[in-house]
Amino acid sequence: MKERKNWKDLFPTPIYTLASFDIKLPRSEKEKTYYVLKSRNWVNVVPVTKTGEILLIKQYRHGIGEDSLEIPGGIVDEEGPDSELTSVIRELREETGYATDPNKIKLLSKFSGNPAMFTNWSYSYVAYDVEPVHDVEFDEGEDIEIVLKSPKEVKRLLLDGTIHHPHMAAALGIYFLLEG
């Protein structure tokens, strides 16, 4: 592994920090400065109801300036052996009001946020037998609509580009590869 030296946090924001580091290029042996976005890890979850429907959420995304159909997810708040699972349980509850037995939540995969420019990882889970247990608890600025779809409908939404968030599409793709 190449050694990254002289890390500098250049521009911190609440979501990520623009940072730089120096690295020696293998062919030329020259040192070059690279820029990355440091961020906490992310999680998302494919929530499956007892009847087999998949729970999606529709929410406005400022980056594209329009609604996006996704699965619940968010930023991992703390570090530790169960921090991703704890964050999945929290995001599912806050964004949808749904929950399940934690033993029915399984890790699907771990993806790089974007290996060219992000330092973090995105963890995808599936939660079986989710059901509504209480009111939603949106973060400030969130306005989420819950959408229940059959697996067949979700596959169509993936194929026609309606579900276009790459981390959500990857999680759903892995889920369908495993579940059929």
Coordinates of N, CA and C in Angstrom, one line a residue:
M1 N 0.8 -1.2 0.0 CA 0.0 0.0 0.0 C 0.9 1.2 0.0
K2 N 0.5 2.2 -0.8 CA 1.3 3.5 -0.8 C 1.0 4.3 0.4
E3 N 2.0 5.0 0.9 CA 1.9 5.8 2.1 C 1.4 7.2 1.7
R4 N 0.3 7.6 2.4 CA -0.2 8.9 2.2 C 0.3 9.8 3.4
K5 N 1.0 10.8 3.0 CA 1.6 11.7 4.1 C 1.1 13.1 4.0
N6 N 1.4 13.8 5.1 CA 1.0 15.2 5.2 C -0.5 15.5 5.0
W7 N -1.3 14.8 5.7 CA -2.7 15.0 5.6 C -3.0 16.4 6.1
K8 N -3.9 17.1 5.4 CA -4.4 18.4 5.8 C -5.9 18.5 5.6
D9 N -6.6 18.9 6.7 CA -8.0 19.2 6.5 C -8.1 20.6 6.0
L10 N -8.7 20.8 4.8 CA -8.7 22.1 4.1 C -10.0 22.9 4.3
F11 N -11.1 22.1 4.3 CA -12.4 22.8 4.4 C -13.5 21.9 5.0
P12 N -13.7 22.0 6.3 CA -14.7 21.2 7.0 C -16.1 21.7 6.8
T13 N -17.0 20.7 6.6 CA -18.5 21.0 6.6 C -19.1 20.0 7.5
P14 N -20.4 20.2 7.8 CA -21.1 19.2 8.7 C -21.2 17.8 8.1
I15 N -21.1 17.7 6.7 CA -21.2 16.4 6.1 C -19.9 15.7 5.8
Y16 N -18.9 16.5 5.3 CA -17.6 16.0 4.9 C -16.6 17.1 5.0
T17 N -15.3 16.7 4.9 CA -14.2 17.6 5.0 C -13.4 17.4 3.7
L18 N -13.1 18.5 3.0 CA -12.2 18.4 1.9 C -10.8 18.4 2.5
A19 N -10.0 17.4 2.1 CA -8.7 17.2 2.7 C -7.7 16.9 1.6
S20 N -6.4 17.1 1.9 CA -5.3 16.7 0.9 C -4.3 15.9 1.6
F21 N -3.5 15.2 0.8 CA -2.4 14.4 1.3 C -1.4 14.3 0.1
D22 N -0.2 14.0 0.5 CA 0.9 13.8 -0.5 C 1.2 12.3 -0.7
I23 N 1.4 11.9 -1.9 CA 1.8 10.4 -2.1 C 2.8 10.4 -3.2
K24 N 3.7 9.4 -3.1 CA 4.8 9.2 -4.1 C 4.2 8.3 -5.2
L25 N 4.3 8.8 -6.4 CA 3.8 8.0 -7.5 C 4.7 6.8 -7.9
P26 N 4.2 5.6 -8.1 CA 5.1 4.5 -8.2 C 6.0 4.5 -9.5
R27 N 5.5 5.0 -10.6 CA 6.4 5.0 -11.8 C 7.4 6.0 -11.8
S28 N 7.0 7.2 -11.5 CA 8.0 8.4 -11.6 C 8.7 8.7 -10.3
E29 N 8.2 8.1 -9.2 CA 8.8 8.4 -7.9 C 8.6 9.9 -7.5
K30 N 7.8 10.6 -8.2 CA 7.5 12.0 -7.8 C 6.4 12.0 -6.8
E31 N 6.5 13.0 -5.9 CA 5.4 13.2 -4.9 C 4.4 14.1 -5.5
K32 N 3.1 13.8 -5.3 CA 2.0 14.6 -5.8 C 0.9 14.8 -4.7
T33 N 0.2 15.9 -4.7 CA -0.8 16.2 -3.8 C -2.2 15.7 -4.4
Y34 N -2.9 15.0 -3.6 CA -4.3 14.6 -4.0 C -5.3 15.1 -3.0
Y35 N -6.5 15.2 -3.5 CA -7.6 15.8 -2.7 C -8.7 14.8 -2.6
V36 N -9.3 14.7 -1.4 CA -10.3 13.7 -1.1 C -11.4 14.4 -0.2
L37 N -12.5 13.7 -0.1 CA -13.6 14.1 0.8 C -13.6 13.1 1.9
K38 N -13.3 13.5 3.2 CA -13.4 12.6 4.3 C -14.8 12.7 4.9
S39 N -15.4 11.5 5.1 CA -16.8 11.5 5.6 C -16.9 10.3 6.5
R40 N -17.9 10.4 7.4 CA -18.2 9.2 8.2 C -18.8 8.2 7.3
N41 N -18.9 6.9 7.7 CA -19.4 5.8 6.9 C -21.0 6.0 6.8
W42 N -21.5 5.4 5.8 CA -22.9 5.5 5.5 C -23.5 4.1 5.6
V43 N -24.9 4.1 5.9 CA -25.6 2.8 5.9 C -26.9 3.0 5.1
N44 N -27.4 1.9 4.6 CA -28.7 1.8 4.0 C -29.3 0.5 4.2
V45 N -30.6 0.3 4.1 CA -31.3 -0.9 4.4 C -32.4 -1.2 3.4
V46 N -32.5 -2.4 3.0 CA -33.7 -2.9 2.2 C -34.7 -3.4 3.2
P47 N -35.8 -2.7 3.5 CA -36.8 -3.2 4.4 C -37.8 -4.0 3.7
V48 N -38.0 -5.2 4.2 CA -39.0 -6.2 3.6 C -40.1 -6.5 4.6
T49 N -41.3 -6.2 4.2 CA -42.4 -6.5 5.1 C -42.7 -8.0 5.2
K50 N -43.6 -8.3 6.2 CA -44.0 -9.7 6.3 C -44.7 -10.3 5.1
T51 N -45.3 -9.4 4.3 CA -46.0 -9.8 3.1 C -45.0 -9.8 1.9
G52 N -43.8 -9.5 2.1 CA -42.8 -9.5 1.0 C -42.6 -8.2 0.2
E53 N -43.4 -7.2 0.6 CA -43.2 -5.9 -0.1 C -41.9 -5.2 0.4
I54 N -41.4 -4.4 -0.5 CA -40.2 -3.6 -0.2 C -40.6 -2.2 0.1
L55 N -40.1 -1.7 1.3 CA -40.5 -0.3 1.7 C -39.4 0.6 1.1
L56 N -39.9 1.6 0.3 CA -39.0 2.6 -0.3 C -39.4 3.9 0.3
I57 N -38.6 4.9 0.2 CA -38.9 6.3 0.6 C -38.7 7.2 -0.6
K58 N -39.5 8.2 -0.7 CA -39.3 9.3 -1.7 C -39.0 10.5 -0.9
Q59 N -37.8 11.1 -1.3 CA -37.5 12.4 -0.6 C -36.7 13.3 -1.5
Y60 N -36.8 14.6 -1.3 CA -36.2 15.6 -2.1 C -34.7 15.6 -1.8
R61 N -33.9 15.6 -2.9 CA -32.4 15.6 -2.8 C -31.9 16.9 -3.4
H62 N -31.2 17.7 -2.6 CA -30.8 19.0 -3.0 C -29.8 19.0 -4.1
G63 N -28.9 18.0 -4.1 CA -27.9 17.9 -5.2 C -28.5 17.9 -6.6
I64 N -29.6 17.1 -6.8 CA -30.2 17.0 -8.1 C -31.4 17.9 -8.2
G65 N -31.9 18.5 -7.1 CA -33.0 19.4 -7.2 C -34.3 18.8 -7.5
E66 N -34.5 17.5 -7.1 CA -35.7 16.8 -7.3 C -35.9 15.6 -6.4
D67 N -37.1 15.0 -6.4 CA -37.3 13.8 -5.5 C -36.5 12.6 -6.0
S68 N -36.2 11.8 -5.1 CA -35.4 10.5 -5.3 C -36.1 9.4 -4.6
L69 N -36.3 8.3 -5.3 CA -36.9 7.1 -4.7 C -35.8 6.2 -4.3
E70 N -35.8 5.9 -3.0 CA -34.6 5.2 -2.4 C -35.1 4.2 -1.3
I71 N -34.1 3.6 -0.7 CA -34.3 2.9 0.6 C -33.8 3.7 1.7
P72 N -34.3 3.5 2.9 CA -33.8 4.3 4.1 C -32.3 4.2 4.3
G73 N -31.7 5.2 4.7 CA -30.2 5.2 5.0 C -29.8 6.5 5.6
G74 N -28.5 6.6 5.9 CA -28.0 7.8 6.5 C -26.5 7.6 6.9
I75 N -26.1 8.5 7.8 CA -24.7 8.5 8.2 C -24.5 7.7 9.5
V76 N -23.5 7.0 9.6 CA -23.1 6.3 10.9 C -22.7 7.3 11.9
D77 N -23.4 7.3 13.0 CA -23.1 8.4 14.0 C -21.9 8.0 15.0
E78 N -21.8 6.8 15.3 CA -20.7 6.5 16.3 C -19.8 5.4 15.8
E79 N -18.7 5.2 16.4 CA -17.8 4.1 16.0 C -17.9 2.9 17.0
G80 N -17.7 1.7 16.5 CA -17.7 0.6 17.4 C -18.2 -0.6 16.6
P81 N -18.1 -1.8 17.3 CA -18.4 -3.0 16.6 C -19.8 -3.1 16.0
D82 N -20.8 -2.5 16.6 CA -22.2 -2.6 16.2 C -22.7 -1.2 15.6
S83 N -21.8 -0.3 15.4 CA -22.3 1.1 15.0 C -23.1 1.1 13.7
E84 N -22.7 0.3 12.7 CA -23.5 0.3 11.5 C -24.9 -0.3 11.7
L85 N -25.0 -1.4 12.4 CA -26.3 -2.0 12.7 C -27.1 -1.0 13.5
T86 N -26.6 -0.4 14.5 CA -27.3 0.6 15.4 C -27.8 1.7 14.5
S87 N -27.0 2.2 13.6 CA -27.4 3.3 12.7 C -28.5 2.8 11.7
V88 N -28.5 1.6 11.2 CA -29.5 1.0 10.4 C -30.8 1.0 11.1
I89 N -30.8 0.5 12.3 CA -32.1 0.4 13.1 C -32.6 1.8 13.4
R90 N -31.7 2.8 13.7 CA -32.2 4.2 13.9 C -32.8 4.8 12.6
E91 N -32.1 4.7 11.5 CA -32.5 5.3 10.3 C -33.9 4.7 9.8
L92 N -34.0 3.4 9.9 CA -35.3 2.7 9.6 C -36.4 3.3 10.4
R93 N -36.2 3.4 11.7 CA -37.2 3.9 12.6 C -37.5 5.4 12.4
E94 N -36.5 6.2 12.3 CA -36.7 7.6 12.1 C -37.4 8.0 10.8
E95 N -36.9 7.4 9.7 CA -37.4 7.8 8.4 C -38.7 7.1 8.0
T96 N -39.0 6.0 8.6 CA -40.2 5.2 8.2 C -41.2 4.9 9.3
G97 N -40.7 4.9 10.5 CA -41.6 4.5 11.6 C -41.7 2.9 11.7
Y98 N -40.9 2.2 10.9 CA -40.9 0.8 10.8 C -39.8 0.2 11.6
A99 N -39.9 -1.0 12.1 CA -38.8 -1.7 12.8 C -39.0 -3.2 12.7
T100 N -38.0 -3.9 13.2 CA -38.1 -5.4 13.2 C -37.1 -5.9 14.3
D101 N -37.2 -7.1 14.6 CA -36.2 -7.7 15.5 C -34.8 -7.5 15.0
P102 N -33.9 -7.0 15.7 CA -32.5 -6.8 15.2 C -31.9 -8.1 14.7
N103 N -32.3 -9.3 15.1 CA -31.8 -10.5 14.6 C -32.2 -10.8 13.2
K104 N -33.2 -10.0 12.7 CA -33.7 -10.2 11.3 C -33.1 -9.2 10.4
I105 N -32.0 -8.5 10.8 CA -31.3 -7.6 10.0 C -30.0 -8.2 9.7
K106 N -29.7 -8.3 8.4 CA -28.4 -8.9 7.9 C -27.6 -8.0 7.0
L107 N -26.3 -8.1 7.1 CA -25.4 -7.3 6.2 C -25.5 -7.9 4.8
L108 N -25.7 -7.1 3.8 CA -25.7 -7.5 2.4 C -24.3 -7.3 1.8
S109 N -23.7 -6.1 2.0 CA -22.5 -5.8 1.4 C -21.9 -4.5 2.0
K110 N -20.6 -4.3 1.6 CA -19.9 -3.1 2.0 C -19.3 -2.6 0.7
F111 N -19.6 -1.3 0.4 CA -19.1 -0.6 -0.8 C -18.4 0.6 -0.5
S112 N -17.4 1.0 -1.3 CA -16.7 2.2 -1.2 C -17.7 3.3 -1.6
G113 N -17.7 4.4 -0.8 CA -18.6 5.6 -1.2 C -18.3 6.1 -2.6
N114 N -17.1 6.2 -2.9 CA -16.5 6.5 -4.3 C -15.0 6.5 -4.1
P115 N -14.3 5.4 -4.5 CA -12.9 5.2 -4.2 C -12.0 6.2 -4.7
A116 N -12.4 7.0 -5.7 CA -11.6 8.0 -6.3 C -11.5 9.3 -5.4
M117 N -12.6 9.5 -4.7 CA -12.6 10.8 -3.9 C -13.2 10.8 -2.5
F118 N -13.8 9.7 -2.1 CA -14.3 9.6 -0.7 C -13.5 8.6 0.1
T119 N -13.3 8.9 1.4 CA -12.6 8.0 2.2 C -13.4 7.0 3.0
N120 N -14.7 7.1 2.8 CA -15.6 6.3 3.7 C -16.2 5.0 3.0
W121 N -16.9 4.3 3.7 CA -17.6 3.0 3.2 C -19.1 3.2 3.4
S122 N -19.8 2.4 2.6 CA -21.3 2.4 2.7 C -21.7 0.9 2.9
Y123 N -22.4 0.7 4.0 CA -22.8 -0.6 4.4 C -24.3 -0.8 4.1
S124 N -24.6 -1.9 3.4 CA -26.0 -2.2 3.0 C -26.5 -3.4 3.7
Y125 N -27.7 -3.3 4.2 CA -28.3 -4.3 5.0 C -29.7 -4.7 4.4
V126 N -30.2 -5.8 4.8 CA -31.6 -6.2 4.6 C -32.3 -6.4 6.0
A127 N -33.5 -5.9 6.1 CA -34.3 -6.1 7.3 C -35.6 -6.8 7.0
Y128 N -35.8 -8.0 7.5 CA -36.9 -8.8 7.2 C -38.0 -8.5 8.2
D129 N -39.3 -8.7 7.8 CA -40.5 -8.6 8.6 C -40.6 -7.3 9.3
V130 N -40.3 -6.2 8.6 CA -40.5 -4.9 9.2 C -42.0 -4.6 9.2
E131 N -42.3 -3.8 10.3 CA -43.7 -3.4 10.4 C -43.7 -2.0 11.1
P132 N -44.8 -1.2 10.9 CA -44.9 0.1 11.5 C -45.1 -0.1 13.0
V133 N -44.3 0.7 13.7 CA -44.3 0.6 15.2 C -44.6 1.9 15.9
H134 N -44.3 3.0 15.2 CA -44.5 4.4 15.7 C -44.4 5.4 14.6
D135 N -44.7 6.7 15.0 CA -44.6 7.8 14.1 C -43.1 8.0 13.6
V136 N -43.0 8.6 12.5 CA -41.6 8.9 12.0 C -41.0 10.0 12.8
E137 N -39.7 10.1 12.7 CA -39.0 11.1 13.5 C -38.0 11.7 12.5
F138 N -38.5 12.5 11.6 CA -37.6 13.1 10.6 C -36.6 14.0 11.2
D139 N -35.4 14.0 10.5 CA -34.4 15.1 10.9 C -34.9 16.4 10.3
E140 N -34.3 17.5 10.8 CA -34.7 18.8 10.3 C -34.4 18.9 8.8
G141 N -35.3 19.3 8.1 CA -35.1 19.4 6.6 C -35.6 18.2 5.8
E142 N -35.9 17.1 6.5 CA -36.4 15.9 5.8 C -37.9 16.0 5.6
D143 N -38.4 15.5 4.5 CA -39.8 15.4 4.2 C -39.9 14.1 3.3
I144 N -40.3 13.1 4.0 CA -40.2 11.7 3.3 C -41.6 11.1 3.2
E145 N -41.8 10.5 2.0 CA -43.0 9.8 1.7 C -42.7 8.3 1.7
I146 N -43.5 7.5 2.4 CA -43.2 6.0 2.4 C -44.0 5.4 1.2
V147 N -43.3 4.5 0.5 CA -43.8 3.9 -0.7 C -43.6 2.4 -0.6
L148 N -44.6 1.6 -0.6 CA -44.5 0.1 -0.6 C -44.7 -0.4 -2.0
K149 N -43.7 -1.3 -2.4 CA -43.7 -1.9 -3.8 C -43.4 -3.4 -3.7
S150 N -43.9 -4.1 -4.6 CA -43.6 -5.5 -4.8 C -42.2 -5.7 -5.3
P151 N -41.5 -6.8 -5.1 CA -40.2 -7.0 -5.6 C -40.2 -6.8 -7.2
K152 N -41.2 -7.3 -7.8 CA -41.3 -7.1 -9.3 C -41.3 -5.6 -9.7
E153 N -42.1 -4.8 -9.0 CA -42.2 -3.4 -9.2 C -40.8 -2.7 -9.0
V154 N -40.1 -3.1 -7.9 CA -38.8 -2.5 -7.6 C -37.8 -2.8 -8.6
K155 N -37.8 -4.1 -9.1 CA -36.9 -4.4 -10.3 C -37.2 -3.5 -11.5
R156 N -38.5 -3.3 -11.8 CA -38.8 -2.4 -12.9 C -38.3 -1.0 -12.7
L157 N -38.4 -0.5 -11.4 CA -38.0 0.9 -11.1 C -36.5 1.0 -11.2
L158 N -35.8 -0.1 -10.9 CA -34.3 -0.1 -11.1 C -33.9 -0.1 -12.5
L159 N -34.6 -0.9 -13.3 CA -34.3 -1.0 -14.7 C -34.7 0.3 -15.5
D160 N -35.7 0.9 -15.1 CA -36.1 2.1 -15.9 C -35.5 3.4 -15.4
G161 N -34.6 3.3 -14.4 CA -33.9 4.4 -13.9 C -34.6 5.3 -12.9
T162 N -35.8 4.9 -12.5 CA -36.5 5.6 -11.4 C -35.7 5.6 -10.1
I163 N -35.2 4.4 -9.8 CA -34.3 4.3 -8.6 C -32.9 4.5 -9.2
H164 N -32.3 5.7 -8.9 CA -31.1 6.1 -9.6 C -29.9 6.4 -8.6
H165 N -30.2 6.3 -7.3 CA -29.1 6.5 -6.4 C -28.2 5.3 -6.4
P166 N -26.9 5.4 -6.7 CA -26.1 4.2 -6.9 C -25.9 3.3 -5.7
H167 N -25.8 3.9 -4.5 CA -25.7 3.0 -3.3 C -27.0 2.2 -3.1
M168 N -28.1 2.9 -3.3 CA -29.4 2.2 -3.1 C -29.6 1.1 -4.2
A169 N -29.3 1.5 -5.4 CA -29.4 0.5 -6.5 C -28.5 -0.7 -6.3
A170 N -27.3 -0.5 -5.8 CA -26.4 -1.6 -5.5 C -26.9 -2.5 -4.4
A171 N -27.5 -1.9 -3.3 CA -28.0 -2.7 -2.2 C -29.2 -3.5 -2.7
L172 N -30.1 -2.9 -3.5 CA -31.2 -3.6 -4.0 C -30.8 -4.7 -5.0
G173 N -29.8 -4.4 -5.8 CA -29.2 -5.4 -6.7 C -28.7 -6.6 -6.0
I174 N -27.9 -6.4 -5.0 CA -27.3 -7.5 -4.1 C -28.5 -8.3 -3.5
Y175 N -29.5 -7.6 -3.0 CA -30.6 -8.2 -2.4 C -31.3 -9.2 -3.4
F176 N -31.5 -8.7 -4.6 CA -32.2 -9.5 -5.6 C -31.3 -10.7 -6.1
L177 N -30.0 -10.5 -6.1 CA -29.1 -11.6 -6.5 C -29.2 -12.7 -5.4
L178 N -29.3 -12.3 -4.2 CA -29.4 -13.3 -3.1 C -30.8 -13.9 -2.9
E179 N -31.8 -13.1 -3.1 CA -33.2 -13.6 -2.9 C -34.0 -14.0 -4.1
G180 N -33.4 -13.6 -5.3 CA -34.1 -14.0 -6.5 C -35.1 -13.0 -7.1

